[in-house]
Coordinates of N, CA and C and ligand atoms in Angstrom, one line a residue:
X74 N 0.8 -1.2 0.0 CA 0.0 0.0 0.0 C 0.9 1.3 0.0
X75 N 1.9 1.3 0.9 CA 2.8 2.5 0.9 C 3.5 2.6 -0.4
X76 N 3.9 1.5 -1.0 CA 4.6 1.5 -2.3 C 3.7 2.1 -3.4
X77 N 2.4 1.7 -3.3 CA 1.4 2.3 -4.3 C 1.3 3.8 -4.2
X78 N 1.3 4.2 -3.0 CA 1.2 5.7 -2.8 C 2.4 6.4 -3.2
X79 N 3.6 5.7 -3.0 CA 4.9 6.3 -3.4 C 4.9 6.4 -4.9
X80 N 4.5 5.4 -5.6 CA 4.5 5.5 -7.1 C 3.5 6.6 -7.6
X81 N 2.4 6.7 -6.9 CA 1.4 7.7 -7.4 C 2.1 9.1 -7.2
X82 N 2.7 9.3 -6.1 CA 3.4 10.7 -5.9 C 4.5 10.9 -6.8
X83 N 5.3 9.8 -7.1 CA 6.4 9.9 -8.0 C 5.9 10.3 -9.4
X84 N 4.8 9.6 -9.8 CA 4.2 9.8 -11.1 C 3.7 11.3 -11.2
X85 N 3.1 11.7 -10.2 CA 2.5 13.1 -10.1 C 3.6 14.1 -10.3
X86 N 4.7 13.9 -9.7 CA 5.9 14.8 -9.8 C 6.5 14.7 -11.2
X87 N 6.6 13.5 -11.7 CA 7.3 13.3 -13.0 C 6.4 13.9 -14.1
X88 N 5.1 13.8 -14.0 CA 4.2 14.3 -15.0 C 3.6 15.7 -14.8
X89 N 4.0 16.3 -13.7 CA 3.5 17.6 -13.3 C 2.0 17.7 -13.3
X90 N 1.4 16.7 -12.6 CA 0.0 16.7 -12.4 C -0.3 16.7 -10.9
X91 N -1.4 17.3 -10.5 CA -1.7 17.3 -9.1 C -2.7 16.2 -8.7
X92 N -2.6 15.7 -7.5 CA -3.5 14.6 -7.0 C -4.2 15.1 -5.7
X93 N -5.3 14.4 -5.4 CA -6.0 14.7 -4.1 C -5.1 14.4 -2.9
X94 N -5.3 15.2 -1.9 CA -4.6 15.0 -0.6 C -4.9 13.6 -0.1
X95 N -3.8 12.9 0.3 CA -4.0 11.5 0.8 C -4.9 11.6 2.0
X96 N -4.7 12.6 2.8 CA -5.5 12.7 4.1 C -7.0 12.8 3.9
X97 N -7.4 13.1 2.6 CA -8.8 13.1 2.4 C -9.5 11.7 2.6
X98 N -8.6 10.7 2.3 CA -9.2 9.4 2.4 C -8.5 8.5 3.4
X99 N -7.2 8.9 3.7 CA -6.4 8.0 4.6 C -5.3 8.7 5.1
X100 N -5.4 9.2 6.4 CA -4.3 10.0 7.0 C -3.2 9.0 7.4
X101 N -2.0 9.2 6.8 CA -0.9 8.3 7.1 C -0.3 8.7 8.5
X102 N 0.3 7.8 9.2 CA 1.1 8.2 10.4 C 2.3 8.9 9.9
X103 N 3.0 9.6 10.7 CA 4.2 10.3 10.2 C 5.3 9.3 9.8
X104 N 5.3 8.2 10.6 CA 6.3 7.2 10.2 C 6.0 6.6 8.8
X105 N 4.8 6.3 8.5 CA 4.4 5.8 7.2 C 4.7 6.9 6.1
X106 N 4.4 8.1 6.5 CA 4.6 9.2 5.5 C 6.1 9.3 5.1
X107 N 7.0 9.1 6.1 CA 8.4 9.2 5.8 C 8.8 7.9 5.0
X108 N 8.1 6.8 5.2 CA 8.4 5.6 4.5 C 8.0 5.8 3.0
X109 N 6.8 6.4 2.8 CA 6.4 6.7 1.4 C 7.4 7.6 0.7
X110 N 7.9 8.6 1.5 CA 8.9 9.5 0.9 C 10.1 8.7 0.4
X111 N 10.6 7.9 1.3 CA 11.8 7.1 1.0 C 11.5 6.2 -0.3
X112 N 10.3 5.6 -0.3 CA 10.0 4.7 -1.5 C 9.9 5.5 -2.7
X113 N 9.3 6.7 -2.6 CA 9.2 7.5 -3.9 C 10.6 8.0 -4.3
X114 N 11.4 8.3 -3.4 CA 12.8 8.7 -3.8 C 13.5 7.5 -4.4
X115 N 13.3 6.3 -3.9 CA 13.9 5.1 -4.4 C 13.5 5.0 -5.9
X116 N 12.3 5.4 -6.2 CA 11.9 5.3 -7.7 C 12.8 6.2 -8.5
X117 N 13.1 7.4 -8.0 CA 14.0 8.3 -8.7 C 15.4 7.8 -8.8
X118 N 15.9 7.2 -7.7 CA 17.2 6.7 -7.7 C 17.3 5.5 -8.7
X119 N 16.2 4.7 -8.8 CA 16.3 3.6 -9.7 C 16.3 4.1 -11.2
X120 N 15.9 5.3 -11.4 CA 16.0 5.9 -12.7 C 17.4 6.6 -13.0
X121 N 18.3 6.5 -12.0 CA 19.6 7.0 -12.2 C 19.9 8.3 -11.5
X122 N 19.0 8.8 -10.7 CA 19.3 10.0 -10.0 C 20.1 9.7 -8.8
X123 N 20.9 10.6 -8.2 CA 21.6 10.3 -7.0 C 21.2 11.3 -5.9
X124 N 21.3 10.8 -4.7 CA 21.0 11.6 -3.5 C 22.2 12.6 -3.3
X125 N 21.9 13.8 -3.2 CA 22.9 14.8 -3.0 C 22.8 15.5 -1.6
X126 N 21.7 15.3 -0.9 CA 21.6 15.9 0.4 C 20.1 15.9 0.9
X127 N 19.8 16.8 1.8 CA 18.5 16.9 2.5 C 18.1 18.3 2.6
X128 N 16.8 18.5 2.8 CA 16.3 19.9 3.0 C 15.4 19.8 4.3
X129 N 15.5 20.9 5.0 CA 14.6 21.1 6.2 C 13.5 22.0 5.8
X130 N 12.3 21.7 6.4 CA 11.1 22.6 6.2 C 10.5 23.1 7.4
X131 N 9.7 24.2 7.3 CA 9.0 24.8 8.4 C 10.0 25.1 9.6
X132 N 11.1 25.7 9.2 CA 12.1 26.1 10.2 C 11.9 27.6 10.6
X133 N 10.9 28.3 9.9 CA 10.7 29.7 10.2 C 9.2 29.9 10.5
X134 N 8.9 30.9 11.2 CA 7.4 31.3 11.5 C 6.7 31.6 10.2
X135 N 7.4 32.3 9.3 CA 6.8 32.8 8.1 C 6.3 31.6 7.3
X136 N 7.1 30.6 7.2 CA 6.6 29.4 6.5 C 5.5 28.6 7.2
X137 N 5.6 28.5 8.5 CA 4.6 27.8 9.2 C 3.3 28.5 9.1
X138 N 3.3 29.8 9.1 CA 2.1 30.6 9.0 C 1.5 30.5 7.6
X139 N 2.4 30.6 6.6 CA 1.9 30.5 5.2 C 1.2 29.1 4.9
X140 N 1.7 28.1 5.5 CA 1.2 26.7 5.1 C 0.3 26.1 6.2
X141 N 0.2 26.8 7.4 CA -0.7 26.3 8.4 C -0.2 25.0 9.0
X142 N 1.1 24.8 9.1 CA 1.7 23.6 9.6 C 2.8 24.1 10.6
X143 N 2.9 23.3 11.7 CA 3.9 23.9 12.7 C 4.8 22.8 13.3
X144 N 5.3 21.9 12.4 CA 6.3 21.0 12.9 C 7.4 20.9 11.9
X145 N 8.6 20.7 12.3 CA 9.8 20.5 11.4 C 9.6 19.3 10.5
X146 N 9.9 19.4 9.3 CA 9.9 18.3 8.3 C 11.2 18.2 7.6
X147 N 11.5 17.1 7.0 CA 12.7 17.0 6.1 C 12.4 16.2 4.9
X148 N 13.2 16.5 3.9 CA 13.0 15.8 2.6 C 14.4 15.5 2.0
X149 N 14.4 14.8 0.9 CA 15.6 14.4 0.3 C 15.8 15.2 -1.0
X150 N 17.1 15.4 -1.3 CA 17.5 16.2 -2.5 C 18.3 15.3 -3.5
X151 N 17.9 15.3 -4.8 CA 18.7 14.5 -5.7 C 19.4 15.5 -6.7
X152 N 20.3 14.9 -7.5 CA 21.1 15.7 -8.5 C 20.1 16.3 -9.5
X153 N 19.0 15.6 -9.8 CA 18.1 16.1 -10.9 C 17.4 17.4 -10.4
X154 N 17.5 17.7 -9.1 CA 16.8 18.9 -8.6 C 17.7 20.2 -8.7
X155 N 19.0 20.0 -9.1 CA 19.9 21.1 -9.1 C 19.6 22.0 -10.3
X156 N 19.4 23.3 -10.0 CA 19.2 24.3 -11.0 C 20.4 25.2 -11.0
X157 N 21.0 25.4 -12.1 CA 22.2 26.2 -12.2 C 22.0 27.6 -11.8
X158 N 22.9 28.2 -11.1 CA 22.8 29.7 -10.8 C 22.7 30.4 -12.1
X159 N 21.6 31.3 -12.3 CA 21.5 32.0 -13.5 C 20.7 31.2 -14.6
X160 N 20.3 30.0 -14.2 CA 19.6 29.1 -15.2 C 18.2 29.5 -15.5
X161 N 17.5 28.7 -16.3 CA 16.1 29.0 -16.7 C 15.4 27.7 -16.3
X162 N 14.2 27.9 -15.7 CA 13.4 26.7 -15.4 C 12.2 26.7 -16.3
X163 N 11.8 25.5 -16.8 CA 10.7 25.3 -17.7 C 9.4 25.1 -16.8
X164 N 8.5 26.0 -16.8 CA 7.4 26.0 -15.9 C 6.4 24.8 -16.3
X165 N 6.5 24.3 -17.5 CA 5.6 23.2 -17.8 C 6.0 21.9 -17.0
X166 N 7.2 21.9 -16.4 CA 7.6 20.7 -15.6 C 7.1 20.7 -14.2
X167 N 6.3 21.8 -13.8 CA 5.8 21.9 -12.4 C 4.3 22.0 -12.4
X168 N 3.8 21.8 -11.2 CA 2.3 22.0 -11.1 C 2.0 23.4 -10.7
X169 N 2.5 23.9 -9.6 CA 2.3 25.3 -9.2 C 3.5 25.7 -8.4
X170 N 4.7 25.9 -9.0 CA 5.9 26.1 -8.3 C 6.0 27.4 -7.5
X171 N 6.8 27.4 -6.5 CA 7.0 28.6 -5.7 C 8.5 28.7 -5.4
X172 N 9.0 29.9 -5.0 CA 10.4 30.0 -4.7 C 10.6 30.7 -3.3
X173 N 11.7 30.3 -2.6 CA 11.9 30.8 -1.3 C 13.4 30.9 -1.0
X174 N 13.8 31.9 -0.3 CA 15.2 32.1 0.0 C 15.7 31.3 1.2
X175 N 16.9 30.7 1.0 CA 17.4 29.7 2.0 C 18.9 29.9 2.2
X176 N 19.4 29.2 3.2 CA 20.8 29.1 3.5 C 21.2 27.6 3.3
X177 N 22.3 27.4 2.6 CA 22.7 26.0 2.3 C 24.1 25.7 3.0
X178 N 24.2 24.5 3.4 CA 25.5 24.0 4.0 C 26.0 22.9 3.1
X179 N 27.3 22.8 2.9 CA 27.9 21.6 2.4 C 28.8 21.0 3.4
X180 N 28.8 19.7 3.6 CA 29.5 19.1 4.7 C 30.9 18.6 4.3
X181 N 31.8 18.6 5.3 CA 33.1 18.0 5.0 C 33.3 16.7 5.8
X182 N 32.3 16.5 6.8 CA 32.4 15.2 7.5 C 30.9 14.8 7.9
X183 N 30.8 13.6 8.3 CA 29.4 13.2 8.6 C 28.9 13.7 9.9
X184 N 27.6 13.7 10.1 CA 26.9 14.2 11.3 C 25.7 13.2 11.5
X185 N 25.6 12.7 12.7 CA 24.6 11.7 12.9 C 24.0 11.8 14.3
X186 N 22.7 11.8 14.4 CA 22.0 11.8 15.7 C 22.1 13.1 16.4
X187 N 22.2 13.0 17.7 CA 22.2 14.2 18.6 C 23.6 14.8 18.5
X188 N 23.7 16.0 18.0 CA 25.0 16.7 17.9 C 24.8 18.1 18.5
X189 N 25.9 18.6 19.0 CA 25.9 20.0 19.5 C 26.1 21.0 18.3
X190 N 25.8 22.3 18.6 CA 26.0 23.3 17.6 C 27.5 23.3 17.2
X191 N 28.4 23.1 18.1 CA 29.8 23.1 17.8 C 30.2 22.0 16.9
X192 N 29.6 20.8 17.2 CA 29.9 19.7 16.3 C 29.3 19.9 14.9
X193 N 28.1 20.5 14.8 CA 27.6 20.8 13.5 C 28.5 21.8 12.8
X194 N 28.9 22.9 13.4 CA 29.8 23.8 12.8 C 31.0 23.1 12.2
X195 N 31.6 22.2 13.1 CA 32.8 21.6 12.7 C 32.7 20.7 11.5
X196 N 31.5 20.3 11.2 CA 31.2 19.4 10.0 C 31.0 20.1 8.7
X197 N 30.9 21.5 8.8 CA 30.6 22.3 7.7 C 31.8 22.6 6.8
X198 N 31.7 22.3 5.6 CA 32.8 22.7 4.6 C 32.6 24.2 4.2
X199 N 31.4 24.5 3.8 CA 31.1 25.9 3.3 C 29.6 26.2 3.4
X200 N 29.3 27.5 3.4 CA 27.9 28.0 3.4 C 27.6 28.8 2.2
X201 N 26.3 28.9 1.8 CA 25.9 29.7 0.7 C 24.5 30.2 0.8
X202 N 24.2 31.2 0.1 CA 22.8 31.6 -0.1 C 22.2 30.7 -1.1
X203 N 20.9 30.5 -1.0 CA 20.3 29.5 -2.0 C 18.8 29.9 -2.2
X204 N 18.3 29.4 -3.3 CA 16.8 29.5 -3.5 C 16.3 28.1 -3.6
X205 N 15.2 27.8 -2.9 CA 14.6 26.5 -3.1 C 13.3 26.8 -4.0
X206 N 13.1 25.9 -5.0 CA 11.9 25.9 -5.7 C 11.1 24.7 -5.2
X207 N 9.9 25.0 -4.7 CA 9.0 24.0 -4.1 C 7.8 23.8 -5.0
X208 N 7.2 22.6 -5.0 CA 6.1 22.4 -5.9 C 5.3 21.2 -5.2
X209 N 4.2 21.6 -4.6 CA 3.4 20.5 -4.0 C 2.7 19.7 -5.1
X210 N 2.6 18.4 -5.0 CA 1.9 17.6 -5.9 C 0.4 17.5 -5.5
X211 N 0.0 18.2 -4.5 CA -1.4 18.2 -4.1 C -2.2 19.4 -4.6
X212 N -3.4 19.1 -4.9 CA -4.3 20.2 -5.4 C -4.3 21.4 -4.5
X213 N -4.2 22.6 -5.2 CA -4.3 23.9 -4.5 C -3.1 24.1 -3.5
X214 N -2.0 23.3 -3.6 CA -0.9 23.5 -2.7 C -1.3 23.4 -1.2
X215 N -2.3 22.5 -1.0 CA -2.8 22.3 0.4 C -2.5 20.9 0.9
X216 N -2.1 20.8 2.1 CA -1.7 19.4 2.6 C -1.7 19.4 4.1
X217 N -1.8 18.2 4.7 CA -1.6 17.9 6.1 C -0.1 17.7 6.3
X218 N 0.3 17.6 7.5 CA 1.8 17.3 7.8 C 2.2 16.0 7.1
X219 N 1.4 14.9 7.3 CA 1.8 13.6 6.7 C 1.7 13.7 5.2
X220 N 0.8 14.4 4.6 CA 0.7 14.6 3.2 C 2.0 15.1 2.6
X221 N 2.5 16.2 3.2 CA 3.6 16.9 2.7 C 4.9 16.1 2.9
X222 N 5.0 15.4 4.0 CA 6.2 14.5 4.2 C 6.2 13.5 3.1
X223 N 5.1 12.8 2.9 CA 5.0 11.8 1.8 C 5.4 12.3 0.5
X224 N 5.1 13.6 0.2 CA 5.4 14.2 -1.0 C 6.8 14.8 -1.0
X225 N 7.7 14.2 -0.3 CA 9.1 14.7 -0.2 C 9.2 16.2 0.1
X226 N 8.3 16.7 1.0 CA 8.3 18.0 1.5 C 8.3 19.0 0.3
X227 N 7.6 18.7 -0.7 CA 7.4 19.6 -1.9 C 8.7 19.9 -2.6
X228 N 9.8 19.1 -2.4 CA 11.1 19.4 -3.0 C 10.9 19.3 -4.5
X229 N 11.5 20.2 -5.3 CA 11.5 20.0 -6.7 C 12.8 20.6 -7.3
X230 N 13.4 21.6 -6.7 CA 14.6 22.2 -7.3 C 15.3 23.1 -6.3
X231 N 16.6 23.4 -6.6 CA 17.3 24.4 -5.8 C 18.5 25.0 -6.5
X232 N 18.7 26.2 -6.2 CA 19.9 27.0 -6.8 C 20.8 27.3 -5.6
X233 N 22.1 27.1 -5.8 CA 23.0 27.4 -4.7 C 23.9 28.5 -5.3
X234 N 24.1 29.6 -4.4 CA 25.0 30.7 -4.8 C 26.5 30.3 -4.5
X235 N 27.3 31.3 -4.6 CA 28.8 31.0 -4.4 C 29.0 30.5 -2.9
X236 N 29.9 29.5 -2.8 CA 30.2 29.0 -1.5 C 31.1 30.0 -0.7
X237 N 30.9 30.1 0.6 CA 31.7 30.9 1.4 C 32.2 30.1 2.6
X238 N 33.3 30.6 3.2 CA 34.0 29.9 4.3 C 33.0 29.4 5.4
X239 N 33.3 28.3 5.9 CA 32.4 27.7 7.0 C 32.3 28.6 8.2
X240 N 33.3 29.4 8.4 CA 33.2 30.3 9.6 C 32.6 31.7 9.3
X241 N 32.0 31.8 8.2 CA 31.3 33.1 7.8 C 30.1 33.3 8.9
X242 N 29.9 34.5 9.3 CA 28.9 34.8 10.3 C 27.5 34.7 9.5
X243 N 26.7 33.7 9.9 CA 25.4 33.6 9.3 C 24.3 33.8 10.3
X244 N 24.6 34.4 11.4 CA 23.6 34.5 12.5 C 22.5 35.4 12.2
X245 N 22.7 36.6 11.6 CA 21.6 37.5 11.4 C 21.8 38.3 10.1
X246 N 21.7 37.6 9.0 CA 21.9 38.2 7.7 C 20.6 38.5 7.1
X247 N 20.4 39.7 6.5 CA 19.2 40.0 5.8 C 19.1 39.1 4.6
X248 N 17.9 38.6 4.3 CA 17.6 37.7 3.2 C 16.4 38.2 2.5
X249 N 16.5 38.5 1.2 CA 15.4 39.0 0.4 C 15.2 38.1 -0.8
X250 N 14.0 37.9 -1.2 CA 13.8 37.3 -2.5 C 13.1 38.4 -3.4
X251 N 13.7 38.5 -4.6 CA 13.3 39.5 -5.5 C 12.6 38.9 -6.8
X252 N 11.6 39.6 -7.3 CA 11.0 39.2 -8.6 C 11.2 40.4 -9.5
X253 N 11.9 40.1 -10.6 CA 12.3 41.2 -11.5 C 12.8 42.4 -10.8
X254 N 13.7 42.1 -9.9 CA 14.5 43.2 -9.2 C 13.7 43.9 -8.1
X255 N 12.5 43.5 -7.9 CA 11.7 44.1 -6.7 C 11.6 43.1 -5.6
X256 N 11.8 43.6 -4.4 CA 11.7 42.7 -3.2 C 10.3 42.2 -3.1
X257 N 10.2 40.9 -3.1 CA 8.8 40.3 -2.9 C 8.6 39.8 -1.4
X258 N 9.7 39.4 -0.8 CA 9.6 39.0 0.6 C 11.0 39.2 1.2
X259 N 11.1 39.5 2.5 CA 12.4 39.6 3.2 C 12.3 39.2 4.6
X260 N 13.5 38.7 5.1 CA 13.6 38.3 6.5 C 15.0 38.3 6.9
X261 N 15.3 37.5 7.9 CA 16.7 37.4 8.4 C 17.0 35.9 8.5
X262 N 18.3 35.6 8.4 CA 18.7 34.2 8.7 C 18.4 33.8 10.1
X263 N 18.3 34.8 11.0 CA 17.9 34.4 12.4 C 16.4 34.0 12.5
X264 N 15.7 34.2 11.4 CA 14.3 33.7 11.4 C 14.3 32.1 11.2
X265 N 15.4 31.6 10.9 CA 15.5 30.1 10.7 C 16.0 29.5 12.0
X266 N 15.0 29.1 12.8 CA 15.3 28.5 14.1 C 16.3 29.3 15.0
X267 N 16.2 30.6 14.9 CA 17.1 31.5 15.6 C 18.5 31.6 15.0
X268 N 18.9 30.6 14.3 CA 20.2 30.5 13.7 C 20.2 29.3 12.8
X269 N 20.6 29.5 11.5 CA 20.5 28.3 10.6 C 21.3 27.1 11.0
X270 N 22.3 27.3 11.9 CA 23.0 26.0 12.4 C 22.1 25.1 13.1
X271 N 21.1 25.7 13.8 CA 20.1 24.9 14.5 C 19.4 23.9 13.6
X272 N 19.2 24.4 12.3 CA 18.5 23.6 11.3 C 19.4 22.3 11.0
X273 N 20.7 22.6 10.9 CA 21.6 21.5 10.7 C 21.7 20.5 11.8
X274 N 21.6 21.0 13.0 CA 21.6 20.1 14.2 C 20.3 19.3 14.2
X275 N 19.2 19.9 13.8 CA 17.9 19.2 13.7 C 17.9 18.2 12.6
X276 N 18.6 18.6 11.5 CA 18.7 17.6 10.3 C 19.4 16.4 10.7
X277 N 20.5 16.5 11.5 CA 21.2 15.3 11.9 C 20.3 14.4 12.8
X278 N 19.6 15.1 13.7 CA 18.7 14.3 14.6 C 17.6 13.6 13.9
X279 N 16.9 14.4 13.0 CA 15.7 13.8 12.4 C 16.0 12.7 11.4
X280 N 17.1 12.9 10.7 CA 17.5 12.0 9.6 C 18.0 10.7 10.3
X281 N 18.6 10.8 11.4 CA 19.0 9.6 12.1 C 17.8 8.7 12.5
X282 N 16.7 9.3 12.8 CA 15.5 8.6 13.1 C 15.1 7.6 12.0
X283 N 15.5 8.0 10.8 CA 15.1 7.1 9.7 C 16.3 6.2 9.3
X284 N 17.3 6.1 10.2 CA 18.4 5.3 10.0 C 19.5 5.8 9.0
X285 N 19.4 7.1 8.7 CA 20.4 7.6 7.7 C 21.2 8.6 8.5
X286 N 22.4 9.0 7.8 CA 23.2 10.1 8.4 C 23.6 11.1 7.4
X287 N 23.9 12.3 7.8 CA 24.4 13.3 6.9 C 25.9 12.9 6.6
X288 N 26.2 13.0 5.3 CA 27.6 12.6 4.9 C 28.4 13.7 4.3
X289 N 29.7 13.5 4.4 CA 30.6 14.5 3.7 C 30.2 14.7 2.3
X290 N 30.2 15.9 1.8 CA 29.8 16.2 0.4 C 28.4 16.5 0.2
X291 N 27.5 16.2 1.2 CA 26.1 16.4 1.0 C 25.7 17.9 1.3
X292 N 24.6 18.3 0.7 CA 24.1 19.7 0.8 C 22.9 19.6 1.7
X293 N 22.8 20.5 2.7 CA 21.6 20.6 3.5 C 21.0 22.0 3.4
X294 N 19.7 22.1 3.0 CA 19.0 23.4 2.9 C 18.4 23.6 4.3
X295 N 18.6 24.8 4.9 CA 18.2 25.0 6.2 C 16.7 25.4 6.4
X296 N 16.0 25.6 5.2 CA 14.6 26.0 5.3 C 14.5 27.5 5.0
X297 N 13.3 27.9 4.5 CA 13.1 29.3 4.0 C 13.0 30.3 5.2
X298 N 13.5 31.5 5.0 CA 13.3 32.5 6.0 C 12.0 33.3 5.8
X299 N 11.5 33.2 4.6 CA 10.2 34.0 4.3 C 9.2 33.1 3.7
X300 N 8.0 33.6 3.5 CA 7.0 32.8 2.8 C 7.5 32.6 1.4
X301 N 6.9 31.6 0.7 CA 7.3 31.4 -0.7 C 6.5 32.2 -1.7
X302 N 7.1 32.5 -2.8 CA 6.6 33.3 -3.9 C 6.1 32.5 -5.1
X303 N 4.9 32.7 -5.5 CA 4.4 31.9 -6.6 C 5.1 32.3 -7.9
X304 N 5.5 31.2 -8.7 CA 6.2 31.5 -10.0 C 5.2 31.5 -11.1
X305 N 5.4 32.5 -12.0 CA 4.6 32.6 -13.2 C 5.6 32.9 -14.4
X306 N 5.2 32.9 -15.6 CA 6.1 33.1 -16.7 C 6.9 34.4 -16.7
X307 N 8.0 34.4 -17.3 CA 8.8 35.6 -17.5 C 9.3 36.3 -16.2
X308 N 9.6 35.5 -15.2 CA 10.2 36.2 -14.0 C 11.7 36.0 -13.9
X309 N 12.4 37.0 -13.4 CA 13.7 36.7 -12.9 C 13.7 36.7 -11.4
X310 N 14.0 35.6 -10.8 CA 14.0 35.5 -9.4 C 15.4 35.5 -8.8
X311 N 15.6 36.3 -7.8 CA 16.9 36.3 -7.2 C 16.8 36.3 -5.7
X312 N 17.7 35.7 -5.0 CA 17.8 35.8 -3.6 C 19.1 36.6 -3.3
X313 N 18.9 37.6 -2.4 CA 20.0 38.4 -2.0 C 20.2 38.2 -0.5
X314 N 21.4 37.7 -0.2 CA 21.7 37.4 1.2 C 22.9 38.1 1.6
X315 N 22.7 38.9 2.6 CA 23.8 39.8 3.1 C 25.1 39.0 3.3
X316 N 26.2 39.5 2.8 CA 27.5 38.9 2.9 C 27.7 37.6 2.1
X317 N 26.6 37.0 1.7 CA 26.7 35.7 0.9 C 26.5 36.0 -0.6
X318 N 26.0 37.2 -0.9 CA 25.8 37.5 -2.3 C 24.4 37.0 -2.8
X319 N 24.3 36.9 -4.1 CA 23.0 36.6 -4.7 C 23.1 35.4 -5.6
X320 N 22.0 34.8 -5.8 CA 21.9 33.7 -6.8 C 20.5 33.9 -7.5
X321 N 20.3 33.3 -8.6 CA 19.1 33.6 -9.4 C 18.7 32.5 -10.4
X322 N 17.5 32.6 -10.9 CA 17.1 31.9 -12.1 C 16.0 32.6 -12.7
X323 N 15.6 32.2 -13.9 CA 14.5 32.8 -14.6 C 13.5 31.7 -15.0
X324 N 12.2 32.2 -15.2 CA 11.2 31.2 -15.6 C 10.9 31.4 -17.1
X325 N 10.5 30.3 -17.8 CA 10.2 30.4 -19.2 C 9.0 31.3 -19.5
X326 N 8.7 31.5 -20.8 CA 7.6 32.4 -21.1 C 6.2 31.8 -21.1
X327 N 6.2 30.5 -20.8 CA 4.8 29.9 -20.6 C 5.0 28.7 -19.7
Ligands
OOG266 C1 6.8 22.4 2.3 C2 8.3 22.7 2.3 C3 8.7 23.7 3.3 C4 10.6 25.3 3.9 O1 11.7 25.8 3.5 O2 10.1 25.6 4.9 C5 10.1 24.2 3.0 C6 6.0 23.5 1.6 O3 6.0 24.6 2.0 O4 5.4 23.1 0.5 O5 10.7 23.8 2.1
MG267 MG1 12.3 25.2 1.6

């Protein structure tokens, strides 16, 4: 049964079509929802995609308020989700995509289970500003907590800006997302669990519950600092993050 749901979600993502919320007929336990997520990612891995890291979700008040959900969630990132900085995304490949400004970490050593902030910092190779493109496979971008977890936490793409030294101060950086050079939403890196490093600490803890660990070379997205912005044709989307610079992408004309 979980395998069937995983295939349905994988197909919905691959074909950019929306489906009814699972919770309308059958509310999964959180454990089953994470199992569905894993099985649906296994479908992608069996097609040749590779796991490149993880993303954290609902790590800021702005996101929790926008989506009406108030628990941390995590999803998996594959190489097929990488959008080049300055690249163009084809809107026909998404259901109803949105973009949000994030902070990314790349690790130089593994992190697993309960770790201190100091241990998390020590595992970081570099930090960067990033944009996550999310796309719910559910109608109207509405979901319960278990729905969104099963749907790999709406993961669909991400842009990473230039990498900066691991000891860069990321405690309280202004973060803005711009549409065609106008600020559409802004916040601070401190809006992400008070400090984005706390998101990495949480990532290590949550992912260990599924028997996995964060590994050297993997990328972790700390979660958006602001609400997400709906994508439409002909936009230039950029994230400007104090001291970390900017990164961007554009949308196609339809
Ligand atoms: C779920 C993903 C949340 C974040 O950064 O908080 C997330 C969603 O909003 O669809 O990626
Ligand atoms: Mg996000």
